[in-house]
mmCIF file of C-alpha atoms in Angstrom:
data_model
loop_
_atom_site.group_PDB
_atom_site.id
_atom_site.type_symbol
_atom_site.label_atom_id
_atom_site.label_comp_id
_atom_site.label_asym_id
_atom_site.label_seq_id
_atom_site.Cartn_x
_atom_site.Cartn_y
_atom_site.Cartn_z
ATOM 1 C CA UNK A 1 122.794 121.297 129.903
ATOM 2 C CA UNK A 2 121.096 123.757 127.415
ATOM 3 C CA UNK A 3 117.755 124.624 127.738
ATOM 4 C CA UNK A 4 115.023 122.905 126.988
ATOM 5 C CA UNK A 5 112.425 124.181 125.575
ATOM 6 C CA UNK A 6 109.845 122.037 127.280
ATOM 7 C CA UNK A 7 106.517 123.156 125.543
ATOM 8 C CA UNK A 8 108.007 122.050 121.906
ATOM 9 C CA UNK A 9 109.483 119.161 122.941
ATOM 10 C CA UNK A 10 108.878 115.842 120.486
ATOM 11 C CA UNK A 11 107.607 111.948 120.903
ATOM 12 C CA UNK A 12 111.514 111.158 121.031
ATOM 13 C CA UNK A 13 114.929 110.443 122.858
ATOM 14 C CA UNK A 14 116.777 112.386 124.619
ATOM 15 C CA UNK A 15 119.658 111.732 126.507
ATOM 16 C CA UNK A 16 119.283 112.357 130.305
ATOM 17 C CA UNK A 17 122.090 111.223 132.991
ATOM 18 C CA UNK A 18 121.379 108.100 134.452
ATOM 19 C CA UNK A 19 119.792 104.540 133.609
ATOM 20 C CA UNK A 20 119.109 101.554 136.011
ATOM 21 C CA UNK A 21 120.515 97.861 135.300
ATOM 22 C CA UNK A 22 119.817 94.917 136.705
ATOM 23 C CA UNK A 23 121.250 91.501 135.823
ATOM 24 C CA UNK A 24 120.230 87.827 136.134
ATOM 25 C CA UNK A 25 122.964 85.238 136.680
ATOM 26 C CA UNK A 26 122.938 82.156 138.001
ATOM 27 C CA UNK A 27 119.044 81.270 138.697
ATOM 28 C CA UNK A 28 118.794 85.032 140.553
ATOM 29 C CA UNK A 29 118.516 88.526 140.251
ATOM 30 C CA UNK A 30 121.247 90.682 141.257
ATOM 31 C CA UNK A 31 121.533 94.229 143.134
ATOM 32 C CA UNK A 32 119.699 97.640 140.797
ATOM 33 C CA UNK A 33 123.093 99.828 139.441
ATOM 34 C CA UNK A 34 123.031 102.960 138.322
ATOM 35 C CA UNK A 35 124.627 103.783 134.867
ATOM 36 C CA UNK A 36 125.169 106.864 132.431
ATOM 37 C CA UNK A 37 126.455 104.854 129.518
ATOM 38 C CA UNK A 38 123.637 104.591 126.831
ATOM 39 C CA UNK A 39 125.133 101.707 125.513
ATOM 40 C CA UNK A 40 124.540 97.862 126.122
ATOM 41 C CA UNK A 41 127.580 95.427 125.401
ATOM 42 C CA UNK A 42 125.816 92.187 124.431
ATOM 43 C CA UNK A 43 126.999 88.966 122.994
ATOM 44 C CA UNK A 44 126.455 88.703 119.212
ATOM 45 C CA UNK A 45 124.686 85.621 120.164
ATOM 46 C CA UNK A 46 122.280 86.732 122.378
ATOM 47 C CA UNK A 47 118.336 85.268 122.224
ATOM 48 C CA UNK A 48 117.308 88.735 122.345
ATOM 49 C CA UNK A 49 118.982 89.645 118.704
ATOM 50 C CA UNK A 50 118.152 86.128 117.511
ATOM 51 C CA UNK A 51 115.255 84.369 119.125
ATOM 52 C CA UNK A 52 113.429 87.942 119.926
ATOM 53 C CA UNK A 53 113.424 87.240 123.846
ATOM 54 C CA UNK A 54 113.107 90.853 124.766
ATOM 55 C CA UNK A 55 110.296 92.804 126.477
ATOM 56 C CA UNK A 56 109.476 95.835 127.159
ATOM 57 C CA UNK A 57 107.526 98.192 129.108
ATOM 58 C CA UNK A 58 105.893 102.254 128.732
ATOM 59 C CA UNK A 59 104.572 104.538 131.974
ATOM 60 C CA UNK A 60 105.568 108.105 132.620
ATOM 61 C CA UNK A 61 106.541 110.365 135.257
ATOM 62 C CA UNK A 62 104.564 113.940 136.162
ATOM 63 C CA UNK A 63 105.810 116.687 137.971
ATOM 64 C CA UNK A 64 102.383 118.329 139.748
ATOM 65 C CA UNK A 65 101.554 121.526 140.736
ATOM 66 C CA UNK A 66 102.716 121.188 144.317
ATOM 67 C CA UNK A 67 105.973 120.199 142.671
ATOM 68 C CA UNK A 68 105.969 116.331 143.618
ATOM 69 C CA UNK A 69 106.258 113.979 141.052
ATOM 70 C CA UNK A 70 103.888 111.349 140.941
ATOM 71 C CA UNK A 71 104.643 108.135 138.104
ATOM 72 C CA UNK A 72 101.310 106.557 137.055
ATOM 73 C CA UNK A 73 100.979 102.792 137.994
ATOM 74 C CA UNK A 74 104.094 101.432 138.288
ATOM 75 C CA UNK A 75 102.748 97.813 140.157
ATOM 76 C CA UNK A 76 100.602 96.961 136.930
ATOM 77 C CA UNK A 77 103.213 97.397 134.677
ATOM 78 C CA UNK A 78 105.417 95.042 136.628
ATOM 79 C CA UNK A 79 102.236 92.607 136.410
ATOM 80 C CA UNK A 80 102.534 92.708 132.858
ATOM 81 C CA UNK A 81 105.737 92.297 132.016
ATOM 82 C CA UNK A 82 105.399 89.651 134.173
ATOM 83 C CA UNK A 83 102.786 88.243 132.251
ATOM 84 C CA UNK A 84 104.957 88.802 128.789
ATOM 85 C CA UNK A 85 107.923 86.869 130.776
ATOM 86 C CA UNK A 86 105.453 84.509 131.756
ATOM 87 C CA UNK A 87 104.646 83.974 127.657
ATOM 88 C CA UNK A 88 107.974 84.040 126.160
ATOM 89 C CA UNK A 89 110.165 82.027 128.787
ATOM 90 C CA UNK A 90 112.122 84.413 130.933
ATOM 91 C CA UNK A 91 112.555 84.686 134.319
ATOM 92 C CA UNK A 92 109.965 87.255 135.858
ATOM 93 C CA UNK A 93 111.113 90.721 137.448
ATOM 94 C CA UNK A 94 109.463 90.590 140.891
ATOM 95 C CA UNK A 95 107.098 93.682 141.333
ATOM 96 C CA UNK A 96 109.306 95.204 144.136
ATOM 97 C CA UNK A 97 112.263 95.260 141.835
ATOM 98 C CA UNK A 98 110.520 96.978 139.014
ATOM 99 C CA UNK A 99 109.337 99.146 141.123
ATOM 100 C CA UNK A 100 112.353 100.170 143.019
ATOM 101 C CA UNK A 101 114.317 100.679 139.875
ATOM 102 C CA UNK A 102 111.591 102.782 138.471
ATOM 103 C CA UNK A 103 111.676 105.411 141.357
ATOM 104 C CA UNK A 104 115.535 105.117 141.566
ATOM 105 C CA UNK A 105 115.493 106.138 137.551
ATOM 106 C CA UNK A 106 113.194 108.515 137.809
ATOM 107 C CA UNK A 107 114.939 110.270 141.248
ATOM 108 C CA UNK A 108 118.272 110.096 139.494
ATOM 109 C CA UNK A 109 117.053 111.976 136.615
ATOM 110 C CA UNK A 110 114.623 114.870 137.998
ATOM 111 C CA UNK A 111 115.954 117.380 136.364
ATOM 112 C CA UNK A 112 114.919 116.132 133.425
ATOM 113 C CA UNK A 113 111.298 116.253 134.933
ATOM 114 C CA UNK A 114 109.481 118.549 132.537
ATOM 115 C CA UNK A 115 107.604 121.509 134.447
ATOM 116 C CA UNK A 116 103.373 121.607 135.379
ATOM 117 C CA UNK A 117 101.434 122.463 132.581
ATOM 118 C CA UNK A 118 104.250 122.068 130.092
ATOM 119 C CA UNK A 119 101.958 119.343 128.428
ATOM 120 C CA UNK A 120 105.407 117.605 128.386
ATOM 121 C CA UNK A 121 106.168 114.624 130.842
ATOM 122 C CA UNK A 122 109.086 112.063 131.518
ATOM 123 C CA UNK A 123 108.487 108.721 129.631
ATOM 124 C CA UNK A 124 110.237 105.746 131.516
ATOM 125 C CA UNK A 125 110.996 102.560 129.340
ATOM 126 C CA UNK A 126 111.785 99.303 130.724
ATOM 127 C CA UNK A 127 113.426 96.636 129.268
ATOM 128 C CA UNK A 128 114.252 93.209 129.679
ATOM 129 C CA UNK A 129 116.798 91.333 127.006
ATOM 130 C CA UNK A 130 118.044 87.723 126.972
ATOM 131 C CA UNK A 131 121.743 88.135 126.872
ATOM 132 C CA UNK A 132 123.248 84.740 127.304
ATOM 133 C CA UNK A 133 124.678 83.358 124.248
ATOM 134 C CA UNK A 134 122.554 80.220 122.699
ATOM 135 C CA UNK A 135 122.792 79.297 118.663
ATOM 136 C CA UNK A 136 119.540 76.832 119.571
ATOM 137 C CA UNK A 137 116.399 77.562 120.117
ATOM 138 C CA UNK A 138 115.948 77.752 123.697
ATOM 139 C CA UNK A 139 115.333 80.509 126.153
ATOM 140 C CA UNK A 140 118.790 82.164 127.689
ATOM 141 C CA UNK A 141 120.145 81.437 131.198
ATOM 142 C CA UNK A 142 121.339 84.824 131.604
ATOM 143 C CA UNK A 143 119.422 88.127 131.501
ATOM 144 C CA UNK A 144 119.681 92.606 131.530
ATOM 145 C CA UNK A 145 116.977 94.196 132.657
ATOM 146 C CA UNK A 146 117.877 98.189 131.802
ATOM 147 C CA UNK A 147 115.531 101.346 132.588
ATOM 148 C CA UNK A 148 115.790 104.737 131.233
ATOM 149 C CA UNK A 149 113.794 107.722 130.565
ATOM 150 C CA UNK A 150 113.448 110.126 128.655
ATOM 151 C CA UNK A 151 111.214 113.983 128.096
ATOM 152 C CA UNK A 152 108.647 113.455 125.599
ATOM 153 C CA UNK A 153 105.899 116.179 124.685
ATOM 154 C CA UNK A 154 102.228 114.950 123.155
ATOM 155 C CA UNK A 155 102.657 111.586 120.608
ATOM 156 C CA UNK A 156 100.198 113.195 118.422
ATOM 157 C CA UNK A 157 101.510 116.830 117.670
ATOM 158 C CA UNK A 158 98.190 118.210 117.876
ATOM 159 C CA UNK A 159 97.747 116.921 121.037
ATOM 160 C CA UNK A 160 93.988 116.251 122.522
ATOM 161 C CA UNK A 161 92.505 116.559 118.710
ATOM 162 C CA UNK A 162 91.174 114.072 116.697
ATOM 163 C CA UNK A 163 92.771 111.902 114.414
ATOM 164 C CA UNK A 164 92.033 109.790 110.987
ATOM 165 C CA UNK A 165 92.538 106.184 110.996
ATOM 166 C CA UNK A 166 92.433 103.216 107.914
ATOM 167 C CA UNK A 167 91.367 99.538 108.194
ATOM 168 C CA UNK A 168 94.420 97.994 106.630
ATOM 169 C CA UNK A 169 93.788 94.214 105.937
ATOM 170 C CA UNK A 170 96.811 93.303 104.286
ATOM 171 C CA UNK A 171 98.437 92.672 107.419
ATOM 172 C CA UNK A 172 98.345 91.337 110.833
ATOM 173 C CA UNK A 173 99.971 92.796 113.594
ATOM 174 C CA UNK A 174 99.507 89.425 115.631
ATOM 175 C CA UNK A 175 98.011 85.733 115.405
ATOM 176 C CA UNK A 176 94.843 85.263 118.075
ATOM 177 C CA UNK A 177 96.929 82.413 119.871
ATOM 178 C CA UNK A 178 100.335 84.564 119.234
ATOM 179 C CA UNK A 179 102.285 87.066 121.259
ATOM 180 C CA UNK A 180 99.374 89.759 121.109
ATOM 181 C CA UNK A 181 98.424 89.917 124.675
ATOM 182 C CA UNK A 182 101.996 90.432 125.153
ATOM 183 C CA UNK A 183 104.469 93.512 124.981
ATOM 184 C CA UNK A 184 107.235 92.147 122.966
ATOM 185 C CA UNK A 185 109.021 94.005 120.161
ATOM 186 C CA UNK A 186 107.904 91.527 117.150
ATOM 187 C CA UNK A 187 104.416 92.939 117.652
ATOM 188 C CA UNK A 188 105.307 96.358 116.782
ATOM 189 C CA UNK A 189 108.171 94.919 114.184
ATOM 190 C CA UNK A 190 105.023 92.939 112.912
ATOM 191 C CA UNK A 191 103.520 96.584 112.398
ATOM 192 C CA UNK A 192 106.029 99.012 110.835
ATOM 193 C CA UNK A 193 104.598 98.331 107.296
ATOM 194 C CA UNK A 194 100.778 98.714 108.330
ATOM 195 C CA UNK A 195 101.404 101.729 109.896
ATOM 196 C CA UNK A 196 103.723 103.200 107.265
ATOM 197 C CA UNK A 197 100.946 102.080 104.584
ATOM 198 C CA UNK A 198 98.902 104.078 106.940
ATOM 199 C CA UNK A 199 101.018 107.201 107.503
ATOM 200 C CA UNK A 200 101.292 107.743 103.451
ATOM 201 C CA UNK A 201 98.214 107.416 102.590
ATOM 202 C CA UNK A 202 97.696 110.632 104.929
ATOM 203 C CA UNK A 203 96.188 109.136 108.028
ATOM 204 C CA UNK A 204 97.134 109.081 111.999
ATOM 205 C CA UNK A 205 97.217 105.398 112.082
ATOM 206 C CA UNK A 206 96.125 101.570 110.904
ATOM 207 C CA UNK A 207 93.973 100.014 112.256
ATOM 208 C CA UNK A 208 93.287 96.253 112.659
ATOM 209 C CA UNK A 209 90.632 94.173 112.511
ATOM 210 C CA UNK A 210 90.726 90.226 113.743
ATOM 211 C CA UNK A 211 93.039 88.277 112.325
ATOM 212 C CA UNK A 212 91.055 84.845 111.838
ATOM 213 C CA UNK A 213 87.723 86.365 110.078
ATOM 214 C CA UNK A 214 88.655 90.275 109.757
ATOM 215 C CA UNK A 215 85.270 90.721 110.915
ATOM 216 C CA UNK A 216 85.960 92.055 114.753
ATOM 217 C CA UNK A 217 87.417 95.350 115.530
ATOM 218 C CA UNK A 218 91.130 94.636 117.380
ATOM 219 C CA UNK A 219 93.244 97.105 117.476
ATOM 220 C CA UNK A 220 94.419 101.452 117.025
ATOM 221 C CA UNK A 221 97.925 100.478 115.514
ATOM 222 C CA UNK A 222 99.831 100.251 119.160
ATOM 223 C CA UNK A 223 96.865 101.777 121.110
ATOM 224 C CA UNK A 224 93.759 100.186 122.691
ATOM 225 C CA UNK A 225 90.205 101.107 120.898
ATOM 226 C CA UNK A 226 87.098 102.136 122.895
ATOM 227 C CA UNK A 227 83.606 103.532 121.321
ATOM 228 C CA UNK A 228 80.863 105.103 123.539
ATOM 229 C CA UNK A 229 77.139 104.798 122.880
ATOM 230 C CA UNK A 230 73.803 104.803 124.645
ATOM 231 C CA UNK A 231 76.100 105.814 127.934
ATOM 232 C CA UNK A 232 77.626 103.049 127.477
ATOM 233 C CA UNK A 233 81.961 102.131 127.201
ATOM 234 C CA UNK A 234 82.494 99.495 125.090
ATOM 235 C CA UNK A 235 85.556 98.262 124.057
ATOM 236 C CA UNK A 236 86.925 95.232 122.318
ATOM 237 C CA UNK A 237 87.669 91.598 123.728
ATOM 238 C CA UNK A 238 90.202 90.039 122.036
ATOM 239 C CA UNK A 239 92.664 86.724 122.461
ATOM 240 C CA UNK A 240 95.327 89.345 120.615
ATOM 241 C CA UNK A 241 95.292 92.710 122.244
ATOM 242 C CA UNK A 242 97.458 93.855 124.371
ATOM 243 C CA UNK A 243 95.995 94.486 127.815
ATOM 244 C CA UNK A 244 96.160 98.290 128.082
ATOM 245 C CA UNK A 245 96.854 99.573 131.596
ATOM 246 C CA UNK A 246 95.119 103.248 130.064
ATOM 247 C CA UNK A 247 91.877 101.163 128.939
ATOM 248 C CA UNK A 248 91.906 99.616 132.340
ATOM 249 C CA UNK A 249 92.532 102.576 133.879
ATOM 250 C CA UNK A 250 89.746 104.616 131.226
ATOM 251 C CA UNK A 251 87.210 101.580 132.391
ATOM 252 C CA UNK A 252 87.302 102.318 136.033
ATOM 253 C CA UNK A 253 86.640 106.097 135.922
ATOM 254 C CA UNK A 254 84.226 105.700 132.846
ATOM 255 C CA UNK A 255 82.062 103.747 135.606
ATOM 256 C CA UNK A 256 82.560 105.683 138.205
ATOM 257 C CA UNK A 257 81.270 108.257 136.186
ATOM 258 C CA UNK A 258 77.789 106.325 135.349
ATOM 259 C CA UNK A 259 78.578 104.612 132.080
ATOM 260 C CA UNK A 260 77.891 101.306 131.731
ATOM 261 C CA UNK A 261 81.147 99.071 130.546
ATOM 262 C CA UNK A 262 81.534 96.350 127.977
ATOM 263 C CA UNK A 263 84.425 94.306 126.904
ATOM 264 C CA UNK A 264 83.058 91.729 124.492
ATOM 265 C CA UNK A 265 83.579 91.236 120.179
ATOM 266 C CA UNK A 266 83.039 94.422 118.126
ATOM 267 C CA UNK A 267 81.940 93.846 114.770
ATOM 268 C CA UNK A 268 82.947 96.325 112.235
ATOM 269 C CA UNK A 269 79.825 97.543 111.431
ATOM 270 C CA UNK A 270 79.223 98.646 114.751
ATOM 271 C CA UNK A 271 81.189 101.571 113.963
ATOM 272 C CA UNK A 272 78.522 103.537 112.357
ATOM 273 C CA UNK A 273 76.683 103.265 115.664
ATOM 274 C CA UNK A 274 79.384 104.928 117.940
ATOM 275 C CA UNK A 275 79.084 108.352 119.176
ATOM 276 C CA UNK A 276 82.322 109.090 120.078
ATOM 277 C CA UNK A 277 85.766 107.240 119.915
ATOM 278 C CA UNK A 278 89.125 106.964 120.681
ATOM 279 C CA UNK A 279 92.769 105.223 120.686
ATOM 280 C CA UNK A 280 94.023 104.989 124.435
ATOM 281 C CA UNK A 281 97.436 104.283 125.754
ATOM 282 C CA UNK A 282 100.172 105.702 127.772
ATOM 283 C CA UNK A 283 101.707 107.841 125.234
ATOM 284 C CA UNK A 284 99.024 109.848 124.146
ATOM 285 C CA UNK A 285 96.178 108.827 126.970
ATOM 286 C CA UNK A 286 92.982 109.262 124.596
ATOM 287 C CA UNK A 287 93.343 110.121 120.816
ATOM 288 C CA UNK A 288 89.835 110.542 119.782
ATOM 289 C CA UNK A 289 88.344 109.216 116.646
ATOM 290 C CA UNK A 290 87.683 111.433 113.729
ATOM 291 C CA UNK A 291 86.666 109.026 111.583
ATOM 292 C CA UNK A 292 87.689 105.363 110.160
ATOM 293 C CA UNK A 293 88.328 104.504 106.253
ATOM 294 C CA UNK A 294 87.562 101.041 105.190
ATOM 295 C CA UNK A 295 89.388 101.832 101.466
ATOM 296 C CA UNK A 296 88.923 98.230 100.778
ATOM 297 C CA UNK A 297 85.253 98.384 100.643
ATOM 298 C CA UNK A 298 84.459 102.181 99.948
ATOM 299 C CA UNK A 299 83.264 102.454 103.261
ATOM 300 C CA UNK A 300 83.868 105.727 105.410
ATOM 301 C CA UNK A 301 82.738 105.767 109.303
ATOM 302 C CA UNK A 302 82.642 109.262 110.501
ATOM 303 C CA UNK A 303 82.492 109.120 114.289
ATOM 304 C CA UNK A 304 83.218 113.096 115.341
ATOM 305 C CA UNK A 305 80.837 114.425 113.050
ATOM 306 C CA UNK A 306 82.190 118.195 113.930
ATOM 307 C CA UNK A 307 85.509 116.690 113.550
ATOM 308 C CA UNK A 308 85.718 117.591 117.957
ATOM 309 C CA UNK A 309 86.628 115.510 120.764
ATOM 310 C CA UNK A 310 83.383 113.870 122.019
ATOM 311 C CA UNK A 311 82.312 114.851 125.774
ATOM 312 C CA UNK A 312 82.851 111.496 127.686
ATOM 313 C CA UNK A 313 86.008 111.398 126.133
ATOM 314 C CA UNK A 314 87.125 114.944 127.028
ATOM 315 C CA UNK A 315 85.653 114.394 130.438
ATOM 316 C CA UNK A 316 87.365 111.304 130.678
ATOM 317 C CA UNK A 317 90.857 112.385 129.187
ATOM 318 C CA UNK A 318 90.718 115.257 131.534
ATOM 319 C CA UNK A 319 90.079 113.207 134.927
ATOM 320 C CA UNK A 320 92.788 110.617 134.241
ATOM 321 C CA UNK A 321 95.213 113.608 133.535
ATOM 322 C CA UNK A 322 94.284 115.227 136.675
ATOM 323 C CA UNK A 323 94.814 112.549 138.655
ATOM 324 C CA UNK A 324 98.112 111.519 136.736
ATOM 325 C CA UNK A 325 99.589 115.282 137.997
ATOM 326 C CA UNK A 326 97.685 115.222 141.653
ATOM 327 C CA UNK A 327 95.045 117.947 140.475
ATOM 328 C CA UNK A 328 92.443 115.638 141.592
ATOM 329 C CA UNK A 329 92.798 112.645 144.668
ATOM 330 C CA UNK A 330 93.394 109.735 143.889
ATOM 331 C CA UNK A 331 90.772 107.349 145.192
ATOM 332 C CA UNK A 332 92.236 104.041 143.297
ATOM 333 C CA UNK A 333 95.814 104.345 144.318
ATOM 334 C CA UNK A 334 97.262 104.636 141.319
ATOM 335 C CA UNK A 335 99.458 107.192 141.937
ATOM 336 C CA UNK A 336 102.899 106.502 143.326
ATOM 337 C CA UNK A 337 104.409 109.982 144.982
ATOM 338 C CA UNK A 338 108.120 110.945 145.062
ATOM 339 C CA UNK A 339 108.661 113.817 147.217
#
């Protein structure tokens, strides 16, 4: 394989050697196999290209400075794609299973591993398809349930740096009783245009507010929002956001740390009263808030004043990091290790 130049490498794919599959016949799930085709051979009828039954998953892989590779919580992702199978009528992946085929991925494909301080790390996407052919609308009897992974560097190429965002209000990424709270592709289909919008008119990302009274703050494009103020974490509480397993994560060491945590309706105007504040998920952890453009209503909130990182959210980027690549114990157990 030819070098990689681990320090430049892009949000993107990259072929590595080996994926896990797993299929569901016949009312059970069958034995984890290890492949190196990147292809899937699907019926043309299958509810995943027609009904959307597909779901997917995001976590990564570090390597530390000890040299063992920890992935960061592997057991709540199975929970939620539970939770998403749970929502959209196909049969749940038990946690053990995920789980297993995660660190059997992720073994098979060390080498791919990006190095300590690299800022690069090894992205592992799960996936679960219906496959069995159906022309009605019904959930399939069979199912594929594929992992692979990939090196990815920082998703923002400036890395830890703040970012722009716009309200759009044209669009809705999801419906409050919808498929919000779950991570399904038609949510981030549902957001290609938003984002684009977004991404031309020179910004980082959209961003949404409610769908039923576009009065409540929802959603970062595909990331979780938080605002701090008064010592104080607040973030928004929503019937269509996905449950972020960052945020959660963000939460717990945010009150550890002496802030005070809220999860309840953000009105927009709130945002002039945040002192720092940021986008969280697994691909870029914490992408603090520069500022937010409301273009509709000549209306700009300007949350990093000095255009910085504020310093909860560098404290807090920089503890969840730490205890992503073993730097710092990890009280919660959070942190699976693979010697």
């Amino acid at each position: 394989m030819k070098e990689i130049d681990w320090s430049n490498l892009p949000f993107g794919y990259m072929r590595t050697d080996y994926n896990v599959r797993c299929y569901y016949r016949d009312g059970k799930w069958g034995e984890l196999e290890l492949c190196s085709e990147e292809t899937l051979n699907i019926h043309m009828a299958a509810t995943c290209l027609h009904y959307g039954q597909e779901a997917f998953e995001g976590l990564k892989a570090f390597r530390g400075k000890d040299g063992k590779i920890r992935i960061f919580r592997p057991e709540a992702n199975a929970e939620r794609l539970q939770s998403t199978c749970n929502g959209i009528l196909m049969p749940e992946l038990p946690t053990e299973l995920f789980c297993e085929a995660v660190r059997k991925v992720v073994k098979a494909n060390e080498r791919f591993i990006p190095p300590y301080e690299s800022g690069a790390s090894l992205y592992i996407r799960p996936l679960l398809i219906g496959i069995g052919a159906q022309v009605g609308v019904h959930p399939a009897k069979e199912y594929l349930f594929v992992v692979f992974v990939t090196p990815v560097g920082p998703y923002f190429k400036g890395g830890f740096a703040t970012n722009s965002y716009v309200i759009i209000r044209q669009y809705d990424r999801a419906a409050p009783l919808g498929t919000g709270i779950y991570k399904v592709g038609g949510n981030y289909a549902a957001s290609l245009r938003a984002n684009k919008m977004a991404h031309d008119a020179g910004y980082a990302c959209e961003f949404y507010l409610d769908a039923k009274e576009k009065k409540y703050i929802d959603e970062c494009g595909a990331a979780n929002f938080f605002g701090i103020k008064n010592n104080t974490y607040v973030t928004p509480l929503s019937s269509s956001i996905l449950p972020s397993i960052t945020n959660r994560s963000l939460m717990q060491l945010a009150e550890d740390m002496g802030l005070k945590v809220e999860r309840r309706p953000i009105p927009e105007e709130e945002l002039a009263t945040f002192e720092e504040a940021g986008a969280c998920g697994t691909a870029a952890v914490i992408s603090p808030i520069e500022r937010i453009d409301d273009l509709e209503n000549q209306k700009s909130y300007v949350i990093a004043k000095d255009g910085k990182p504020g310093p909860i959210s560098e404290k807090l980027y920089h503890k969840l990091r730490a205890i992503q690549y073993g730097d710092e114990p990890d009280p919660y157990g959070w942190v699976t290790v693979i010697d």
